[in-house]
Each structure stands twice: as structure tokens, then as C-alpha cells.
Amino acid sequence: MSPVVSLCDISTRLGGQWVHRGLTLDVAQGELMALVGGSGAGKTTLLRQITGLQRPTSGAIELFGEPLYAGRRSQRFARLRRLGMLFQQGALFSALTVFDNIAFPLREFGGLHEAEIRVLVLAKLGQVGLAAQHATLMPAQLSGGMVKRVALARALALEPELLLLDEPTAGLDPERSAAFVALIRQLHAELGFTVVFVTHDLDTLSALATRVAVLAERRILASGTLDEVHATEHPFIQKFFRYHTTIDETPAE
Amino acid sequence: MTQGCAHLAGDWSLAALRPRLPVLRRLLSVHGLQAAGWDLSAVTRMDSFGALLLWRAWGMHEPASVLLPPALQAVMQRVRLAPPVQSAPPVRDWRVALRALGRPGLLIASHAKGFLLMLGSVVLEAARLVYRPRAIPWREFSAAFYQIGVRALPIAALVGFLIGIVLAYLSALQLRNFGADALIINILGIGILRELGPVLVSILVAGRSGSAITAQLGVMRVTEELDALAVMGVSAHQRLILPKVLAMALVMPLLVLWTSAAALGGGMVATQLQLEIGWQHFVVSLAQVVPVQNLVIGFIKGSVFGVAIALVACHFGLRIQPNTESLSRNTTAAVVAAITSVILLDALLAVMTRGIGVPLR
């Protein structure tokens, strides 16, 4: 079976600097793939390239076994509908209610009756652990954790085969972040999508990832299970995990 | 009438169903409640939408005989457990009409209250600065002065010059009919210095800087910068609004002078071409036939209009809710309200100054 996402020999030049140089990575069906690396290593850039928001300077990206930019406009859009993205700040439409935010991709898709949309939206709200009365709230009235949940519900509205998460737990307290990770795991088990996510948080990493790819020195330094990556003898990886472990052991204030 | 067993097959996900959806809906509405049994064993994939479509066709309950493969149990279960949808019954209340009547009144009251509160705060902040001159926000004032005034110079000159040409050209044609060529200097001088210059600049500045001020305050609300300022004990009225109001009050007379000069320049060019009145003669008689009060009135108008634009723009900026729609609505409203208030104030000032600076012969 062809990989869901396939990055082949990606090179990216941003602001006169090489961010990626000959980067290659495959994500297989059903995997929970974590992208980790230092700040500015180009993790978010990679996610944006997978969604077609940004184009690499050279290299080939394949999504669901087809080249990302192949085909006519309608074919490209149809391919993009098979993925959902959770942006770091949620990127909810601030002028629309929670309900309309989640209904947006469904309405854009067309062909659905408003009654069906209502059922699907409320079901999605339930899936991410929100109640029906939250549907009428505006994004500005939501707490940080709720914004993430609503954004996740919106990303899942079309039941995508691939879910991209940019820092899914950033800005959440440890308890909420653990709950959110559990939610993604549960939905992953239910819906069987593939997940690629970027994180800085080692707890999120160990709780969610089935595979880890370390992005540093403009390429994928190592990829594999957390233990395999941990065992890699590369100074950056050793430092990365040691540093984060030290942070984690610092008692919370 | 009962029919045979319905066999479903293939991909029952939203994307796959979409092209045949209308046909499928029709088929389901016909057979949904009548088929004797349902065989879903050949379905390869089904998402919430596919399950929902079936569930609704079944009339929201499981038919007597269904062959559901284990892989589809979960998705069917999700739809079955989806919270029931109750749409709110339409409210029939005689008070609705009353509320619709009262709402504009309340809106106006809330605008008036907000505006007065802001005006009061700005005046208080200004008074406070008299006692604490060290806290005067010079940098913000200077930035506002530069943004509102200096950056507007090219466009103000261009617009003024062109309007001057048009005005002089049209007037010249009419005046020549009466042989009253020399009066063009009176018309241009009084009209531009007293009326056209201030109003023209104000409309320009309301569109240019008024919208900018509103949008800036609005974005600061959206990004919580206003809250950050408040937490740090910095008054937004003092640091953001007062400098803009003061800058407007001071820079607008200068812009009025600049634009009026450009408009008179344009008028001078058109006069020379149309009526053969030389620019030397134009300048000399301008000083003789146009009393200097007109220039002063123009300056005062500019200042008053500027303050009005700044206050209106800040008022709408502070009303912006943290969402994009409110941002665009209030920015539009700010420019419209600023221009309207400039015209209203102009009418008011015209009545108040009607006996000053207009020589009657």
C-alpha cells in the first residue's frame, strides 16, 4: 500500500536560508507520526507544504499516492478535502459561531441538507467532548482548550483520511493536554485516520506518537518508534531528549 | 407493500456519494421504509454521512432485518447515538415588534454613552498630563502627526490642485458671460479657503487616517493588546487616543493651508489659461479681496473637523468585538460617521460664522 504522505528529496529555501535539504519521509496508513525538532527547524513549514499552502523549492510531495500538485483544480481540491488540519491557534472563523464553523466544510462540500448538517455537526461536537449548548457560542467566548476542540471538530467534519496537527497541545495545561491527546487517540481508533503532528511537548509525543521523526540539520535525522529514536547516537537527538526530560522533571510552580 | 431485500455495496462515504447524491436520495426515499431487509455486507467503506443517510431513510430506527458487517457497527452506532436535533420553535411574541422598534433607540443610546465616556476619559487624561508633563506621550503624538499629516501631503496636494482647476474652469466659463472675470479671485479665494479646503482635507483624512485609527484599535482588541496595556497600568485613552486627537487638532490646520494653497494654485493655472488673468495679478488681488478672517475660519474648521474625525474613529475602534466581521463593520461605520459629522459640523460652523469675513458690496 502506498504511503499516505510521501515527501521525497524536499529542499526549501526561505529568506535566503536552506530550511530543508534533501528531506525524505513517508507516513504509512494509520500511523500517528510525530515531527519533532528545534524551533525554526521547519516543522510547521513541512506541514504547510503537505497541505499545499507553501511549495518547496524542489522535491516531490505525494498525498494518497498522487502528486500533490497534479491534476486539474477540482482534482487538487478534492484531494485536499481528504485531509484535515488543526492550526496552532485554531484558526476558527471569528465571525461565525461554533456551529457554523464546524458546518462550514460540510456546507462548502455541497449536496447536504441543512437537517443532515445539523446532525453531523452535533455528532462532531459530541465526539470532541462538547455539548450542544456550546454550538451557539462565538470563538471569542471559548477557552483555549475549547478552541482546540472546536477546531478539531471542524478538521474532522468531512471525516478526513489524514489529520495534520500543528502543536495540538500548545497552550493547554497538562491535564487538558492529556485529555486532548486521549481524545485524538480515541478518535484515531474510531475513525482510523492517519495523523501527522508537530509538537514540542515530550508528554504529548510519548502519549500519542506511534512513530517519531526528528527534524534537524535540514533533514530527517532519525525516524522510528520513540525508543528507536531515543537510542540513536546523534548529539542533537541526545541533547533534545535530555533537555526536554530535564524540563519535565522540574517541579511545577 | 413490501419489497425484496435491498443490497448496498461500494463506498458509502460523503466524497464518493456526492456525484450520485440526488438519485440516491430519491431511491432511498422510495425504498427506505419499504424494503423487507437490508444487506450491507458489500459496503467497503462508510462514514458518518453515509450512515446518517441510511438512518434517516430508515425513519430513525433500525429496520427489522439488517445485515450489518462488524466493520460498520461503530459508524452506525455513532449516528444512532447522535443527540436528537430539536430546532427551536419560532418565537411568536408580540413583544418582538416592540423590541425591533426599541433596538435602534438603544443602539443610539449606547453609542452616545460610549462616546461621552470616551470623551470624558480623554479630557481627564489631558488634565492629568498637565500635572504630570513627564507622562506626555510625545513619541505617539509625533508618530500620529507624521502618519496623519506628513504622509498625506502628496495626495492632499494632488486632489487640491485638480479640484482647484475644475472649480476655476467652471466658474470662469460662467463669469465670462457676465463680464465679471475679475470676480473669479473672490470666488476661488473665499470658497477654497473658507469651505472647500477644510472639507476636502477632512474627507480625505477621514478616509485615510480615520479608518486606519479604527482598524488599529480594533486589531489591538482582537490581539488583546488593549488588555495587555490595561494590565500594565497604561491607559489606552492616554497613550492611544489622546495623541491622535491632539495630532489631528494641530496637523489639520496645516493640511488645510497646504491643500488650499494647492487648490488656489490649480485655480491660478486655470484662470491664466481661461481668462488671461496673470498669476501676479491673482496673488496681489487675492490679498485685497479676501479678508484674512476666511483663512482663520478655515484653520478653525480644520482643527474642529480633525478632532471630530479622531474621536469618532477612536469611538468605533473601541467598540470593535474580537472578530473579523465586527472589525470590518465598525471600520466602515467609522468612516461614514466621521464624514457625516464633518459635514454636519461644517453646516453648524457656516451658520455661526455667517457674518464674518464675507465682504458685501
Coordinates of C-alpha atoms in Angstrom, one line a residue:
Chain A
M1 CA 0.0 0.0 0.0
S2 CA 1.4 3.4 -0.9
P3 CA 2.1 5.8 1.9
V4 CA -0.5 8.4 2.8
V5 CA 2.1 11.1 2.7
S6 CA 5.4 10.8 0.9
L7 CA 8.0 13.5 0.9
C8 CA 10.8 12.9 -1.5
D9 CA 14.0 14.9 -1.6
I10 CA 12.4 18.1 -0.3
S11 CA 14.5 21.2 -0.3
T12 CA 13.2 24.5 0.9
R13 CA 14.8 27.9 0.8
L14 CA 13.2 30.6 2.9
G15 CA 14.6 34.1 3.3
G16 CA 18.0 33.2 1.8
Q17 CA 18.5 30.1 4.0
W18 CA 18.0 26.5 3.4
V19 CA 15.4 25.1 5.8
H20 CA 15.2 21.6 4.3
R21 CA 17.9 20.0 2.2
G22 CA 17.1 16.7 0.6
L23 CA 14.5 15.7 3.2
T24 CA 12.7 12.4 2.7
L25 CA 9.9 11.0 4.8
D26 CA 7.0 8.5 4.3
V27 CA 3.9 8.3 6.5
A28 CA 2.1 5.0 6.3
Q29 CA -1.7 4.4 6.6
G30 CA -3.0 4.6 10.2
E31 CA 0.2 5.9 11.7
L32 CA 0.5 8.6 14.4
M33 CA 3.6 10.3 13.2
A34 CA 5.3 13.0 15.3
L35 CA 7.6 15.6 13.9
V36 CA 9.9 17.0 16.5
G37 CA 12.9 19.3 16.3
G38 CA 14.3 22.6 17.5
S39 CA 12.5 25.9 17.0
G40 CA 12.8 27.1 13.4
A41 CA 13.7 23.6 12.1
G42 CA 10.9 23.9 9.6
K43 CA 8.4 21.6 11.1
T44 CA 5.4 23.8 10.6
T45 CA 6.8 24.6 7.1
L46 CA 6.7 20.9 6.3
L47 CA 3.0 20.7 7.4
R48 CA 2.2 23.7 5.3
Q49 CA 3.9 22.0 2.3
I50 CA 1.9 18.9 2.8
T51 CA -1.3 20.9 2.7
G52 CA -0.1 22.8 -0.4
L53 CA 0.0 26.2 1.5
Q54 CA 3.6 26.5 0.7
R55 CA 5.7 25.0 -2.1
P56 CA 9.1 23.5 -1.6
T57 CA 11.9 24.9 -3.7
S58 CA 12.5 21.4 -5.1
G59 CA 11.4 17.9 -4.4
A60 CA 8.2 15.9 -4.8
I61 CA 5.3 15.6 -2.4
E62 CA 2.7 12.8 -2.8
L63 CA -0.6 12.7 -1.0
F64 CA -2.6 9.4 -1.0
G65 CA -0.2 8.2 -3.7
E66 CA -0.8 11.1 -6.1
P67 CA 1.5 14.1 -6.7
L68 CA 0.2 17.0 -4.6
Y69 CA 0.0 19.4 -7.4
A70 CA -1.1 17.0 -10.1
G71 CA -4.4 17.3 -11.9
R72 CA -6.9 20.0 -12.5
R73 CA -8.0 22.5 -9.9
S74 CA -11.1 20.4 -9.0
Q75 CA -9.0 17.3 -8.6
R76 CA -6.5 19.1 -6.4
F77 CA -9.3 20.5 -4.2
A78 CA -10.9 17.0 -3.9
R79 CA -7.5 15.7 -2.8
L80 CA -7.2 18.4 -0.1
R81 CA -10.7 17.5 1.1
R82 CA -9.3 14.2 2.2
L83 CA -7.2 15.8 4.8
G84 CA -8.0 18.0 7.8
M85 CA -5.7 20.4 9.5
L86 CA -5.7 21.7 13.1
F87 CA -3.9 25.0 13.1
Q88 CA -1.9 26.1 16.1
Q89 CA -4.2 28.9 17.2
G90 CA -7.3 27.0 16.0
A91 CA -7.9 29.5 13.1
L92 CA -11.6 29.4 13.8
F93 CA -13.6 31.9 11.7
S94 CA -14.1 34.6 14.3
A95 CA -17.3 36.0 12.8
L96 CA -19.1 32.6 12.8
T97 CA -20.5 30.6 15.7
V98 CA -19.1 27.3 16.8
F99 CA -21.9 25.5 14.9
D100 CA -21.2 27.5 11.7
N101 CA -17.5 26.9 12.0
I102 CA -18.0 23.1 12.0
A103 CA -20.7 23.3 9.4
F104 CA -18.6 25.3 7.1
P105 CA -16.7 22.5 5.4
L106 CA -19.9 20.5 5.1
R107 CA -21.8 23.4 3.5
E108 CA -18.9 24.1 1.2
F109 CA -18.9 20.5 0.1
G110 CA -22.5 20.9 -1.0
G111 CA -25.3 18.4 -1.6
L112 CA -26.2 18.0 2.1
H113 CA -29.5 19.1 3.6
E114 CA -29.4 21.5 6.5
A115 CA -31.0 18.9 8.7
E116 CA -28.3 16.4 7.9
I117 CA -25.7 19.1 8.6
R118 CA -27.2 19.8 12.0
V119 CA -27.0 16.1 12.9
L120 CA -23.4 15.8 11.7
V121 CA -22.2 18.9 13.4
L122 CA -23.8 18.0 16.7
A123 CA -22.3 14.5 16.4
K124 CA -18.9 16.0 15.8
L125 CA -19.3 18.3 18.8
G126 CA -20.2 15.3 20.9
Q127 CA -17.2 13.4 19.6
V128 CA -14.8 16.1 20.7
G129 CA -16.5 16.3 24.1
L130 CA -18.5 19.5 23.7
A131 CA -22.2 19.9 24.4
A132 CA -24.9 21.1 22.1
Q133 CA -25.3 24.4 24.0
H134 CA -21.7 25.3 23.1
A135 CA -22.8 25.4 19.4
T136 CA -24.1 28.9 19.6
L137 CA -21.0 30.4 21.2
M138 CA -18.7 32.7 19.3
P139 CA -15.0 31.7 19.1
A140 CA -14.0 34.7 21.2
Q141 CA -16.1 33.3 24.0
L142 CA -14.2 30.0 24.1
S143 CA -11.4 29.0 26.4
G144 CA -8.1 27.8 24.8
G145 CA -8.9 24.2 25.3
M146 CA -12.4 24.6 23.7
V147 CA -11.0 26.4 20.7
K148 CA -8.7 23.4 20.1
R149 CA -11.7 21.0 20.4
V150 CA -13.9 23.0 18.1
A151 CA -11.0 23.4 15.6
L152 CA -10.5 19.6 15.8
A153 CA -14.2 19.1 15.2
R154 CA -14.0 21.3 12.1
A155 CA -11.0 19.5 10.8
L156 CA -12.8 16.2 11.3
A157 CA -16.1 17.4 9.7
L158 CA -15.5 15.7 6.4
E159 CA -14.0 12.6 8.1
P160 CA -10.6 13.0 6.5
E161 CA -8.2 10.2 6.0
L162 CA -5.3 12.3 7.1
L163 CA -5.2 14.7 10.0
L164 CA -2.5 17.3 10.4
L165 CA -2.0 18.8 13.8
D166 CA 0.3 21.8 14.4
E167 CA 1.2 21.9 18.1
P168 CA -2.1 20.2 19.2
T169 CA -1.3 20.7 22.9
A170 CA 0.5 24.0 22.9
G171 CA -1.1 26.5 25.3
L172 CA -3.1 23.8 27.2
D173 CA -2.4 22.9 30.8
P174 CA -1.0 19.4 31.4
E175 CA -4.4 18.0 32.4
R176 CA -6.2 19.4 29.4
S177 CA -3.3 18.5 27.1
A178 CA -3.5 14.9 28.3
A179 CA -7.3 14.9 27.8
F180 CA -6.8 16.3 24.3
V181 CA -4.2 13.6 23.4
A182 CA -6.6 10.9 24.8
L183 CA -9.3 12.4 22.6
I184 CA -7.2 12.3 19.5
R185 CA -6.2 8.7 20.3
Q186 CA -9.8 7.7 20.8
L187 CA -10.9 9.3 17.5
H188 CA -8.0 7.7 15.8
A189 CA -9.2 4.3 17.0
E190 CA -12.8 5.1 15.9
L191 CA -12.2 6.8 12.6
G192 CA -9.0 5.2 11.6
F193 CA -7.3 8.2 10.1
T194 CA -3.6 8.9 9.7
V195 CA -2.1 11.6 11.9
V196 CA 1.0 13.8 11.3
F197 CA 1.6 16.2 14.1
V198 CA 4.2 18.7 15.2
T199 CA 5.0 19.0 18.9
H200 CA 7.4 20.4 21.4
D201 CA 5.9 18.6 24.3
L202 CA 7.5 15.3 25.2
D203 CA 4.4 14.1 27.1
T204 CA 2.3 14.6 24.0
L205 CA 5.0 12.8 22.0
S206 CA 5.2 9.7 24.1
A207 CA 1.4 9.5 24.6
L208 CA 0.4 10.0 21.0
A209 CA 3.1 9.0 18.6
T210 CA 3.5 5.6 17.1
R211 CA 6.4 6.9 15.1
V212 CA 8.7 9.8 15.6
A213 CA 10.7 11.8 13.0
V214 CA 13.4 14.1 14.3
L215 CA 13.9 17.1 12.0
A216 CA 17.2 18.8 12.4
E217 CA 20.1 19.9 10.3
R218 CA 17.7 20.4 7.4
R219 CA 16.7 16.8 7.1
I220 CA 15.1 13.9 9.0
L221 CA 17.9 12.8 11.4
A222 CA 16.1 9.7 12.6
S223 CA 12.7 8.1 12.4
G224 CA 11.1 5.2 14.1
T225 CA 9.4 4.4 17.4
L226 CA 10.2 6.6 20.3
D227 CA 12.6 4.1 21.8
E228 CA 14.4 3.6 18.5
V229 CA 14.9 7.3 18.0
H230 CA 15.9 7.6 21.7
A231 CA 18.6 5.1 21.1
T232 CA 20.0 6.9 18.1
E233 CA 23.5 8.2 18.9
H234 CA 23.4 11.6 17.5
P235 CA 24.4 14.6 19.6
F236 CA 21.3 16.6 18.6
I237 CA 18.9 13.8 19.5
Q238 CA 20.6 13.1 22.8
K239 CA 20.6 16.7 23.7
F240 CA 17.0 17.2 22.6
F241 CA 15.6 14.4 24.7
R242 CA 17.9 15.1 27.7
Y243 CA 16.9 18.8 27.7
H244 CA 13.3 18.1 27.5
T245 CA 13.5 15.4 30.2
T246 CA 15.2 17.9 32.5
I247 CA 12.4 20.4 31.8
D248 CA 9.8 17.8 32.5
E249 CA 11.3 16.9 35.8
T250 CA 11.3 20.5 37.1
P251 CA 8.5 20.6 39.6
A252 CA 5.6 22.7 38.5
E253 CA 5.1 26.0 40.3
Chain B
M1 CA -46.4 -3.1 0.0
T2 CA -43.3 -4.8 1.0
Q3 CA -40.5 -5.4 -1.4
G4 CA -37.4 -7.6 -1.5
C5 CA -34.1 -7.1 0.2
A6 CA -32.0 -4.0 -0.5
H7 CA -28.4 -4.8 -1.2
L8 CA -25.9 -1.9 -0.7
A9 CA -22.3 -2.0 -2.0
G10 CA -19.3 0.0 -2.5
D11 CA -18.0 3.2 -0.9
W12 CA -20.6 5.0 1.2
S13 CA -18.5 8.0 2.2
L14 CA -19.5 11.6 1.5
A15 CA -17.0 12.2 -1.2
A16 CA -17.9 9.0 -3.1
L17 CA -21.7 9.6 -2.8
R18 CA -21.6 13.2 -3.8
P19 CA -21.9 12.8 -7.6
R20 CA -24.9 10.5 -7.3
L21 CA -26.5 12.0 -4.2
P22 CA -29.8 13.3 -5.7
V23 CA -30.5 9.9 -7.4
L24 CA -29.6 8.1 -4.3
R25 CA -31.8 10.3 -2.1
R26 CA -34.7 9.6 -4.4
L27 CA -34.1 5.8 -4.3
L28 CA -33.8 5.8 -0.5
S29 CA -36.9 7.9 -0.1
V30 CA -38.8 5.3 -2.2
H31 CA -37.4 2.2 -0.7
G32 CA -36.2 3.3 2.7
L33 CA -39.3 2.2 4.7
Q34 CA -40.5 -0.5 2.3
A35 CA -37.6 -2.8 1.7
A36 CA -38.0 -6.1 3.6
G37 CA -34.4 -6.3 4.6
W38 CA -31.1 -4.6 4.2
D39 CA -27.8 -6.2 3.3
L40 CA -24.8 -4.0 3.9
S41 CA -22.2 -6.7 3.7
A42 CA -20.8 -5.5 0.3
V43 CA -20.2 -2.0 1.6
T44 CA -16.4 -1.3 1.6
R45 CA -16.4 2.0 3.5
M46 CA -19.0 4.1 5.3
D47 CA -18.6 7.4 7.0
S48 CA -20.9 9.3 9.3
F49 CA -22.7 10.9 6.4
G50 CA -23.4 7.6 4.7
A51 CA -24.7 6.1 7.9
L52 CA -26.8 9.2 8.6
L53 CA -28.3 9.0 5.1
L54 CA -29.4 5.4 5.7
W55 CA -30.5 6.1 9.2
R56 CA -32.8 8.9 8.0
A57 CA -34.1 6.7 5.2
W58 CA -34.9 4.1 7.8
G59 CA -37.0 6.7 9.6
M60 CA -34.6 7.0 12.5
H61 CA -34.9 3.4 13.7
E62 CA -33.4 0.1 12.8
P63 CA -35.3 -1.9 10.2
A64 CA -36.5 -5.4 11.2
S65 CA -33.8 -7.2 9.2
V66 CA -30.4 -5.7 8.7
L67 CA -27.1 -7.5 7.8
L68 CA -24.5 -5.1 9.2
P69 CA -20.9 -6.2 8.9
P70 CA -18.9 -5.7 12.1
A71 CA -16.7 -3.1 10.5
L72 CA -19.7 -0.8 10.1
Q73 CA -21.1 -1.3 13.6
A74 CA -19.2 1.6 15.1
V75 CA -20.2 4.2 12.5
M76 CA -23.8 3.1 12.6
Q77 CA -23.7 3.3 16.4
R78 CA -22.3 6.9 16.3
V79 CA -25.2 8.1 14.2
R80 CA -27.7 6.2 16.3
L81 CA -26.3 7.9 19.4
A82 CA -26.1 11.3 17.9
P83 CA -28.0 13.8 20.1
P84 CA -31.6 14.3 18.8
V85 CA -31.9 17.6 16.9
Q86 CA -34.6 19.8 18.1
S87 CA -35.0 23.0 16.2
A88 CA -36.1 25.9 18.4
P89 CA -39.8 26.6 17.8
P90 CA -40.4 30.0 16.1
V91 CA -40.9 32.6 18.7
R92 CA -44.4 34.2 18.4
D93 CA -44.3 37.1 20.8
W94 CA -46.0 40.5 20.4
R95 CA -43.0 42.0 22.2
V96 CA -40.7 41.1 19.2
A97 CA -42.1 44.0 17.3
L98 CA -41.7 46.3 20.2
R99 CA -38.1 45.2 20.6
A100 CA -37.4 45.8 16.9
L101 CA -38.7 49.4 17.5
G102 CA -36.7 49.9 20.6
R103 CA -33.4 48.5 19.4
P104 CA -32.3 51.4 17.2
G105 CA -33.0 53.7 20.1
L106 CA -31.0 51.6 22.5
L107 CA -28.2 51.4 19.9
I108 CA -28.1 55.2 19.7
A109 CA -28.1 55.5 23.4
S110 CA -25.2 53.0 23.7
H111 CA -23.2 55.0 21.1
A112 CA -23.9 58.2 22.9
K113 CA -22.9 56.7 26.3
G114 CA -19.8 55.2 24.9
F115 CA -18.8 58.4 23.1
L116 CA -19.4 60.5 26.2
L117 CA -17.4 58.1 28.4
M118 CA -14.5 58.1 26.0
L119 CA -14.6 61.9 25.6
G120 CA -14.7 62.3 29.4
S121 CA -11.7 59.9 29.8
V122 CA -9.7 61.8 27.2
V123 CA -10.4 65.1 28.8
L124 CA -9.4 63.7 32.2
E125 CA -6.3 62.2 30.8
A126 CA -5.4 65.5 29.3
A127 CA -6.0 67.2 32.6
R128 CA -3.8 64.6 34.3
L129 CA -1.0 65.3 31.9
V130 CA -1.0 69.0 32.9
Y131 CA 0.1 67.9 36.4
R132 CA 2.5 65.2 35.1
P133 CA 4.1 66.6 32.0
R134 CA 6.7 63.8 32.1
A135 CA 4.0 61.3 31.1
I136 CA 3.0 63.2 27.9
P137 CA 3.2 60.6 25.1
W138 CA 5.4 62.7 22.8
R139 CA 6.5 59.7 20.7
E140 CA 3.0 58.6 20.0
F141 CA 2.0 62.2 19.3
S142 CA 4.8 62.7 16.9
A143 CA 4.1 59.3 15.2
A144 CA 0.4 60.3 14.8
F145 CA 1.4 63.7 13.5
Y146 CA 3.6 62.1 10.9
Q147 CA 1.1 59.5 9.8
I148 CA -1.9 61.7 9.6
G149 CA -0.2 64.9 8.3
V150 CA 3.1 64.4 6.6
R151 CA 2.2 61.2 4.8
A152 CA -1.0 62.8 3.5
L153 CA 0.8 65.7 1.9
P154 CA 1.2 64.3 -1.7
I155 CA -2.4 63.1 -2.1
A156 CA -3.8 66.2 -0.5
A157 CA -1.8 68.4 -2.9
L158 CA -2.9 66.4 -5.9
V159 CA -6.5 66.4 -5.0
G160 CA -6.5 70.1 -4.1
F161 CA -4.7 71.1 -7.3
L162 CA -7.1 69.2 -9.5
I163 CA -10.2 70.4 -7.7
G164 CA -8.9 74.0 -8.0
I165 CA -8.5 73.6 -11.7
V166 CA -12.0 72.2 -12.2
L167 CA -13.6 74.8 -10.0
A168 CA -11.8 77.7 -11.7
Y169 CA -12.5 76.4 -15.1
L170 CA -16.3 76.0 -14.5
S171 CA -16.6 79.4 -12.7
A172 CA -14.6 81.1 -15.5
L173 CA -17.0 80.0 -18.2
Q174 CA -20.0 81.4 -16.3
L175 CA -18.3 84.6 -15.1
R176 CA -17.2 85.5 -18.6
N177 CA -20.8 85.5 -19.7
F178 CA -21.4 88.4 -17.3
G179 CA -18.1 90.1 -18.0
A180 CA -17.3 89.6 -14.3
D181 CA -13.9 88.0 -15.0
A182 CA -12.2 89.6 -12.0
L183 CA -14.6 88.1 -9.5
I184 CA -13.0 84.7 -10.1
I185 CA -10.4 85.6 -7.5
N186 CA -13.1 86.4 -4.9
I187 CA -15.0 83.1 -5.6
L188 CA -11.9 81.0 -5.5
G189 CA -10.3 82.7 -2.6
I190 CA -13.3 82.7 -0.3
G191 CA -14.7 79.3 -1.5
I192 CA -11.5 77.4 -1.2
L193 CA -10.0 79.0 2.0
R194 CA -13.2 79.0 3.9
E195 CA -15.2 76.0 2.7
L196 CA -13.6 73.7 0.2
G197 CA -10.1 73.4 1.7
P198 CA -11.2 72.2 5.2
V199 CA -14.0 70.0 3.9
L200 CA -11.8 68.4 1.2
V201 CA -9.0 67.7 3.6
S202 CA -11.4 66.3 6.2
I203 CA -13.0 63.8 3.8
L204 CA -9.5 62.8 2.7
V205 CA -8.2 62.4 6.2
A206 CA -11.4 60.6 7.4
G207 CA -11.0 58.0 4.7
R208 CA -7.2 57.8 5.1
S209 CA -6.5 58.1 8.8
G210 CA -9.9 57.6 10.3
S211 CA -10.2 54.1 9.0
A212 CA -6.6 53.4 10.0
I213 CA -7.2 54.5 13.6
T214 CA -10.3 52.4 13.9
A215 CA -8.7 49.4 12.4
Q216 CA -5.6 49.8 14.6
L217 CA -7.7 49.9 17.8
G218 CA -9.8 47.0 16.5
V219 CA -6.8 44.8 15.8
M220 CA -5.4 45.7 19.2
R221 CA -8.6 44.5 20.7
V222 CA -8.6 41.2 18.7
T223 CA -5.0 40.5 19.6
E224 CA -5.6 41.5 23.3
E225 CA -3.1 44.3 23.1
L226 CA -5.6 46.7 24.7
D227 CA -5.9 44.3 27.6
A228 CA -2.2 44.0 27.9
L229 CA -1.9 47.8 28.1
A230 CA -4.6 48.0 30.7
V231 CA -2.8 45.3 32.8
M232 CA 0.4 47.2 32.6
G233 CA -1.4 50.2 34.0
V234 CA -1.2 52.2 30.8
S235 CA -4.4 54.0 29.9
A236 CA -5.3 53.4 26.3
H237 CA -7.1 56.7 26.3
Q238 CA -3.9 58.5 27.3
R239 CA -1.4 56.5 25.2
L240 CA -3.5 55.8 22.0
I241 CA -6.4 58.2 21.8
L242 CA -5.2 61.5 23.2
P243 CA -2.1 61.7 21.0
K244 CA -4.3 61.1 17.9
V245 CA -6.8 63.7 18.9
L246 CA -4.1 66.3 19.6
A247 CA -2.2 65.4 16.5
M248 CA -5.4 65.9 14.4
A249 CA -6.1 69.2 16.1
L250 CA -2.7 70.6 15.3
V251 CA -2.0 69.0 11.9
M252 CA -5.3 69.6 10.3
P253 CA -4.9 73.4 10.0
L254 CA -1.6 72.8 8.4
L255 CA -3.1 70.4 6.0
V256 CA -5.9 72.8 5.3
L257 CA -3.3 75.5 4.5
W258 CA -1.4 73.1 2.2
T259 CA -4.4 71.9 0.4
S260 CA -6.0 75.3 0.0
A261 CA -2.7 76.6 -1.4
A262 CA -2.6 73.7 -3.9
A263 CA -6.2 74.3 -4.9
L264 CA -5.5 78.1 -5.3
G265 CA -2.5 77.1 -7.4
G266 CA -4.7 75.0 -9.6
G267 CA -7.2 77.8 -9.8
M268 CA -4.5 80.2 -10.8
V269 CA -3.3 78.0 -13.6
A270 CA -6.9 77.5 -15.0
T271 CA -7.6 81.3 -14.6
Q272 CA -4.5 82.2 -16.5
L273 CA -5.4 79.8 -19.3
Q274 CA -9.1 80.6 -19.5
L275 CA -9.4 84.3 -18.6
E276 CA -5.8 85.5 -19.2
I277 CA -5.5 86.8 -15.6
G278 CA -1.8 86.6 -14.8
W279 CA -0.7 84.9 -11.6
Q280 CA 0.9 88.1 -10.3
H281 CA -2.4 89.9 -10.5
F282 CA -4.1 86.9 -9.0
V283 CA -1.9 86.8 -5.9
V284 CA -2.0 90.6 -5.3
S285 CA -5.8 90.9 -5.6
L286 CA -6.3 87.7 -3.6
A287 CA -4.8 89.5 -0.6
Q288 CA -7.0 92.5 -1.3
V289 CA -10.4 90.9 -1.9
V290 CA -10.3 88.0 0.5
P291 CA -10.4 89.1 4.2
V292 CA -7.9 87.2 6.4
Q293 CA -10.7 86.0 8.6
N294 CA -11.6 83.5 6.0
L295 CA -8.2 81.8 6.4
V296 CA -8.7 81.8 10.2
I297 CA -12.1 80.3 9.8
G298 CA -10.6 77.6 7.6
F299 CA -8.0 76.8 10.2
I300 CA -10.6 76.6 13.0
K301 CA -12.8 74.4 10.8
G302 CA -9.8 72.1 10.0
S303 CA -9.0 71.8 13.7
V304 CA -12.6 71.1 14.7
F305 CA -13.1 68.6 12.0
G306 CA -9.8 66.8 12.8
V307 CA -10.8 66.4 16.4
A308 CA -14.2 65.1 15.4
I309 CA -12.7 62.5 13.0
A310 CA -10.2 61.3 15.6
L311 CA -12.9 61.0 18.3
V312 CA -15.3 59.2 16.0
A313 CA -12.7 56.9 14.7
C314 CA -11.5 56.0 18.2
H315 CA -15.0 55.6 19.4
F316 CA -15.8 53.0 16.8
G317 CA -12.4 51.4 17.2
L318 CA -13.1 50.8 20.9
R319 CA -16.5 49.2 20.1
I320 CA -15.0 46.5 18.0
Q321 CA -15.6 43.0 19.2
P322 CA -12.8 40.5 18.8
N323 CA -13.9 39.1 15.5
T324 CA -13.3 40.0 11.8
E325 CA -16.8 40.8 10.9
S326 CA -17.1 43.4 13.7
L327 CA -13.8 44.9 12.6
S328 CA -14.9 45.5 9.1
R329 CA -18.4 46.7 10.1
N330 CA -17.0 49.2 12.6
T331 CA -14.3 50.5 10.3
T332 CA -16.9 51.2 7.6
A333 CA -19.2 52.8 10.1
A334 CA -16.3 54.9 11.5
V335 CA -15.5 56.5 8.1
V336 CA -19.2 57.1 7.2
A337 CA -19.9 58.6 10.7
A338 CA -16.7 60.7 10.5
I339 CA -17.6 62.2 7.1
T340 CA -21.2 62.8 8.1
S341 CA -20.1 64.5 11.3
V342 CA -17.7 66.7 9.4
I343 CA -20.5 67.8 7.1
L344 CA -22.8 68.5 10.0
L345 CA -20.2 70.5 11.9
D346 CA -19.5 72.4 8.7
A347 CA -23.1 73.4 8.4
L348 CA -23.1 74.4 12.0
L349 CA -20.0 76.5 11.7
A350 CA -21.2 78.1 8.5
V351 CA -24.3 79.3 10.3
M352 CA -22.2 80.5 13.3
T353 CA -19.7 82.4 11.1
R354 CA -22.1 83.8 8.5
G355 CA -21.4 87.4 9.3
I356 CA -17.6 87.1 9.4
G357 CA -15.2 87.6 6.5
V358 CA -17.7 87.9 3.6
P359 CA -17.5 91.4 2.2
L360 CA -20.8 92.6 0.9
R361 CA -20.9 95.3 -1.6

